[in-house]
mmCIF file of C-alpha atoms in Angstrom:
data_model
loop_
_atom_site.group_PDB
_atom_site.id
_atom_site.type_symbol
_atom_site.label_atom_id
_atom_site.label_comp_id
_atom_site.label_asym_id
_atom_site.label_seq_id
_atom_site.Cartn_x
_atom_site.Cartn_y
_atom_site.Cartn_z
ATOM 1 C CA UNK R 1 71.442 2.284 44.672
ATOM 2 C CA UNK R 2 74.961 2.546 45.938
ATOM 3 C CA UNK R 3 74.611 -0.583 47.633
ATOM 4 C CA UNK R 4 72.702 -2.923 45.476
ATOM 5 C CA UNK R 5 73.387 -6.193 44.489
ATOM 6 C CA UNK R 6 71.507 -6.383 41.320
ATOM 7 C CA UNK R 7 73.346 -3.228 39.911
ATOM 8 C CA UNK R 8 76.466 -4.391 41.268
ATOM 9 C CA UNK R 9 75.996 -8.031 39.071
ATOM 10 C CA UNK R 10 75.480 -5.341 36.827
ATOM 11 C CA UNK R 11 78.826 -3.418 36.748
ATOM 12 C CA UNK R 12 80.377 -6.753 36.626
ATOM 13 C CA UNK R 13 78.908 -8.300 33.493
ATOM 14 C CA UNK R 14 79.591 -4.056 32.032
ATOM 15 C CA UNK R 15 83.024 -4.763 33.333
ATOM 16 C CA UNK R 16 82.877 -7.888 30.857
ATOM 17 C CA UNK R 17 82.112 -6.438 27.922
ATOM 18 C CA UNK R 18 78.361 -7.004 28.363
ATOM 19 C CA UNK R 19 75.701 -4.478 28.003
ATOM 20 C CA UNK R 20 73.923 -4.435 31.261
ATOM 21 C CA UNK R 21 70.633 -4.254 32.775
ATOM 22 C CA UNK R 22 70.176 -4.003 36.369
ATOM 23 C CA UNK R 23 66.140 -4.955 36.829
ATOM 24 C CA UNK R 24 64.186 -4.659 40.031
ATOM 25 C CA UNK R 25 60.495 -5.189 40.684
ATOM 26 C CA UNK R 26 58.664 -2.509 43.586
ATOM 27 C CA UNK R 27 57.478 -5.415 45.663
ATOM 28 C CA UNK R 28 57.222 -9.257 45.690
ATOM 29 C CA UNK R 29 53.949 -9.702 43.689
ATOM 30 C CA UNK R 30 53.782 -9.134 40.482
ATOM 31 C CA UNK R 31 57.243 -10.990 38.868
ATOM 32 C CA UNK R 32 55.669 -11.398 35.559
ATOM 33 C CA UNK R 33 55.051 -7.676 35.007
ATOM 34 C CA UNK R 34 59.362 -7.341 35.816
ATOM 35 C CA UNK R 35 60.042 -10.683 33.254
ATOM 36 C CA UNK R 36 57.834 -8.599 30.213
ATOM 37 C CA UNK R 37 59.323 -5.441 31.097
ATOM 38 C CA UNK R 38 63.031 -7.174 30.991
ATOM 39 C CA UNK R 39 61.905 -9.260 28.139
ATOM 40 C CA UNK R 40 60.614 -6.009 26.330
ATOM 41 C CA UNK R 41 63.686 -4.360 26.813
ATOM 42 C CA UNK R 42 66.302 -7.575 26.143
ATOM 43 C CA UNK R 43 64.472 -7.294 22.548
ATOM 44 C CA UNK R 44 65.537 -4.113 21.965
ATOM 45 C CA UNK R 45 68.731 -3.984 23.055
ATOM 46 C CA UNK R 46 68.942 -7.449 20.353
ATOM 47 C CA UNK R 47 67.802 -5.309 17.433
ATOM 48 C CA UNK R 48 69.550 -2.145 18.286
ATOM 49 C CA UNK R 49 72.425 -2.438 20.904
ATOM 50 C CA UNK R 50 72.335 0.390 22.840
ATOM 51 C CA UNK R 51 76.207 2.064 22.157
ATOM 52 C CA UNK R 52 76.439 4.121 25.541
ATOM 53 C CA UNK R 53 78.591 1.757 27.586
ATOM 54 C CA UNK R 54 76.239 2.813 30.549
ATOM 55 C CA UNK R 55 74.393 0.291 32.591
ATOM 56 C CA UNK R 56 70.817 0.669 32.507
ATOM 57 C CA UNK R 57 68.859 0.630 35.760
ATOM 58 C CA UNK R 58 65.446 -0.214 35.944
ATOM 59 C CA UNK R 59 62.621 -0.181 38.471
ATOM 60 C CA UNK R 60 59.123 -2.110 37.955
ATOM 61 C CA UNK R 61 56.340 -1.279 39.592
ATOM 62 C CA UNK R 62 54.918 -4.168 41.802
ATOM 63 C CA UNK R 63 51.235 -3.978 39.601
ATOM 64 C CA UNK R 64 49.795 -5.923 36.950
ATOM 65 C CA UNK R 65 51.670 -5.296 33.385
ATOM 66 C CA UNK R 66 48.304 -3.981 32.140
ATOM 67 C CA UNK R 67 48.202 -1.139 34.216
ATOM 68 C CA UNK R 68 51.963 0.159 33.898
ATOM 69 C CA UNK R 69 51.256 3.179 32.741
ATOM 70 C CA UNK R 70 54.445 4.096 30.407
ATOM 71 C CA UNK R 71 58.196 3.827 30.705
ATOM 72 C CA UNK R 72 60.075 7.151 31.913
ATOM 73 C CA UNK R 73 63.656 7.911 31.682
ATOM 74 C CA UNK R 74 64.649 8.866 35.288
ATOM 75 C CA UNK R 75 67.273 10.284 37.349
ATOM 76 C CA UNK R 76 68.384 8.414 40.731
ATOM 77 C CA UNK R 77 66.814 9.690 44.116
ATOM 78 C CA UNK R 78 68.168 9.028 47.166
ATOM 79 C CA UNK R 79 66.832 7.958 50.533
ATOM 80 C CA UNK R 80 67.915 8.683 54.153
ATOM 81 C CA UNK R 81 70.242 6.115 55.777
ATOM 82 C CA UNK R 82 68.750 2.648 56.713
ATOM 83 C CA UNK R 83 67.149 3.223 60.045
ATOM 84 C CA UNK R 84 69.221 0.697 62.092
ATOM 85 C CA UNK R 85 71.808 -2.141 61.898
ATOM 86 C CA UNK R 86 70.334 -5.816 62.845
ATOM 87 C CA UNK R 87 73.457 -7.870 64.400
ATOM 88 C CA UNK R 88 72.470 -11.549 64.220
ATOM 89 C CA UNK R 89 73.940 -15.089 64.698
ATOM 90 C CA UNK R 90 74.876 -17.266 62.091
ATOM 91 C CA UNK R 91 74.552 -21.100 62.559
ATOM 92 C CA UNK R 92 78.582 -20.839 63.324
ATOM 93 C CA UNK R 93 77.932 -18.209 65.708
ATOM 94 C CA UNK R 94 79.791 -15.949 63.610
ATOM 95 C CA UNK R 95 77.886 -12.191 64.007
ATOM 96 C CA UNK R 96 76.412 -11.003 61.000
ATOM 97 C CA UNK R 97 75.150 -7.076 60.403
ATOM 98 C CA UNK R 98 71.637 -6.800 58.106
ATOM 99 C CA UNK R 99 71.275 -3.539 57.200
ATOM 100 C CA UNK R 100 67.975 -2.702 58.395
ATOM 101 C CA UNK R 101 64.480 -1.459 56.291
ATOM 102 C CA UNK R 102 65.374 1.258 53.961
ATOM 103 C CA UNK R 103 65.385 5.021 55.075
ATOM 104 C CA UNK R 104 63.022 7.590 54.093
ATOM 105 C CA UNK R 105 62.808 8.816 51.163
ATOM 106 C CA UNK R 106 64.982 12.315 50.822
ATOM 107 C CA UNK R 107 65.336 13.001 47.024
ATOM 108 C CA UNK R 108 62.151 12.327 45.497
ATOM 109 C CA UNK R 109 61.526 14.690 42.885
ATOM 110 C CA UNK R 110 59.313 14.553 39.583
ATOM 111 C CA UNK R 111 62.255 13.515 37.752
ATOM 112 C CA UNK R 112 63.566 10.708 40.030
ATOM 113 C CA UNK R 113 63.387 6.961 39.646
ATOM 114 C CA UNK R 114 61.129 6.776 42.855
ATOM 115 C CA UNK R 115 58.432 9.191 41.483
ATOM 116 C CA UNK R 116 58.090 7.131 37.904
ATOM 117 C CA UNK R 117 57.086 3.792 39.430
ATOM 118 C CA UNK R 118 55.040 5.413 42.270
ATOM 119 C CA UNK R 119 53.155 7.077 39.414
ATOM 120 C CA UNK R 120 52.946 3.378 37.547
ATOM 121 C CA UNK R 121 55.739 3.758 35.266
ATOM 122 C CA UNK R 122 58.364 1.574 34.383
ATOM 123 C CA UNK R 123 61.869 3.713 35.442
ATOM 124 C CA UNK R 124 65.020 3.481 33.244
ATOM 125 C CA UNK R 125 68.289 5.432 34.837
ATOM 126 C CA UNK R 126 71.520 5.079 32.745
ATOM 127 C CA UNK R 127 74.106 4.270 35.244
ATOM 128 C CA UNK R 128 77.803 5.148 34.668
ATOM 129 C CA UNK R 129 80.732 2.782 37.038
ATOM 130 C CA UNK R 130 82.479 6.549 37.610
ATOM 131 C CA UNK R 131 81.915 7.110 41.070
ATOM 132 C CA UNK R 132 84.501 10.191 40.961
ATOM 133 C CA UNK R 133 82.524 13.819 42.227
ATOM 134 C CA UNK R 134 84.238 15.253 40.056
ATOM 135 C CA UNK R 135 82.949 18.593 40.888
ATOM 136 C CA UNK R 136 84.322 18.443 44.358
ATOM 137 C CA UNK R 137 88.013 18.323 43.138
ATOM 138 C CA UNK R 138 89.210 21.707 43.549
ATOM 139 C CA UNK R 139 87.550 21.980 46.977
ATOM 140 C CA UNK R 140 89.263 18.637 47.907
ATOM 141 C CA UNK R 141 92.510 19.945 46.350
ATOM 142 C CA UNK R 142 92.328 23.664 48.270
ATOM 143 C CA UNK R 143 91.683 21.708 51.595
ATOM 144 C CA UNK R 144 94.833 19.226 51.269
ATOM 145 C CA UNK R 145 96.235 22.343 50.388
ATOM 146 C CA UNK R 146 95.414 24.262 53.616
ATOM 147 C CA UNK R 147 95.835 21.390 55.714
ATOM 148 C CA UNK R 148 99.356 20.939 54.499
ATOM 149 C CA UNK R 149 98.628 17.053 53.532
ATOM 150 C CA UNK R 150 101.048 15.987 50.898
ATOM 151 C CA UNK R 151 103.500 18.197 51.651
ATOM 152 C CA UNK R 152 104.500 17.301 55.331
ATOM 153 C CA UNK R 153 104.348 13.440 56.621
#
């Protein structure tokens, strides 16, 4: 999730003042299932603006609308890193790097965006643009510490 473009565009129109949904469809079949699921969703957020300033990311299943099963509020899961880098040639022989196929999947759990639309389900995972771990600040802080950064240049 970290490095896609559709929550990126995202962040931005957040960073705009917009609320924000981030939509992807499981495939490359079955469009018209994402457009009613967005559309669905667009409608609601029209009636009753959604006040959490979070972005809302959501995952489609690649099937036909009738057999999406439900819509499930989800969690992120993660995925091992992309197997391999694809350097390439541009038509001005500048190099270019394609990340290659995804990894496997690592974090998969019941609760996790990955599980919903393997199940059939439409995924929604509220997205905040605070990146901070914020529970690794003291250990950060007791290792600049010990290794005397900050104090001594």
């Amino acid at each position: 999730m970290i490095y896609s473009g559709t929550v990126a565009a995202a962040m931005e129109g957040r960073h705009l003042g917009f609320p924000a949904l981030a939509v992807s469809l499981n495939g490359y079949q079955h469009y018209d299932t994402a457009a009613a699921v967005t559309c669905a969703l667009l409608r609601g957020l029209s009636r009753e603006p959604l006040r959490t300033g979070r972005i809302l990311n959501v995952n489609v299943p690649d099937l036909p609308l009738a057999q999406i099963k439900g819509i499930r509020v989800t969690r992120c899961g993660s995925r091992h890193p992309a197997d391999k880098v694809i350097p390439q040639e541009d038509p001005r022989g500048n190099t270019l790097y394609w990340i290659g196929p995804p990894g496997d999947k690592y974090d998969a759990g019941p609760d996790t965006d990955f599980a919903a639309v393997d199940e059939g389900y439409v995924s929604v995972t509220p997205l905040h643009v605070d990146l901070t771990a914020h529970s690794a600040h003291d250990v950060v802080s007791d290792w600049l510490d010990s290794v005397g950064v900050g104090t001594q240049w």
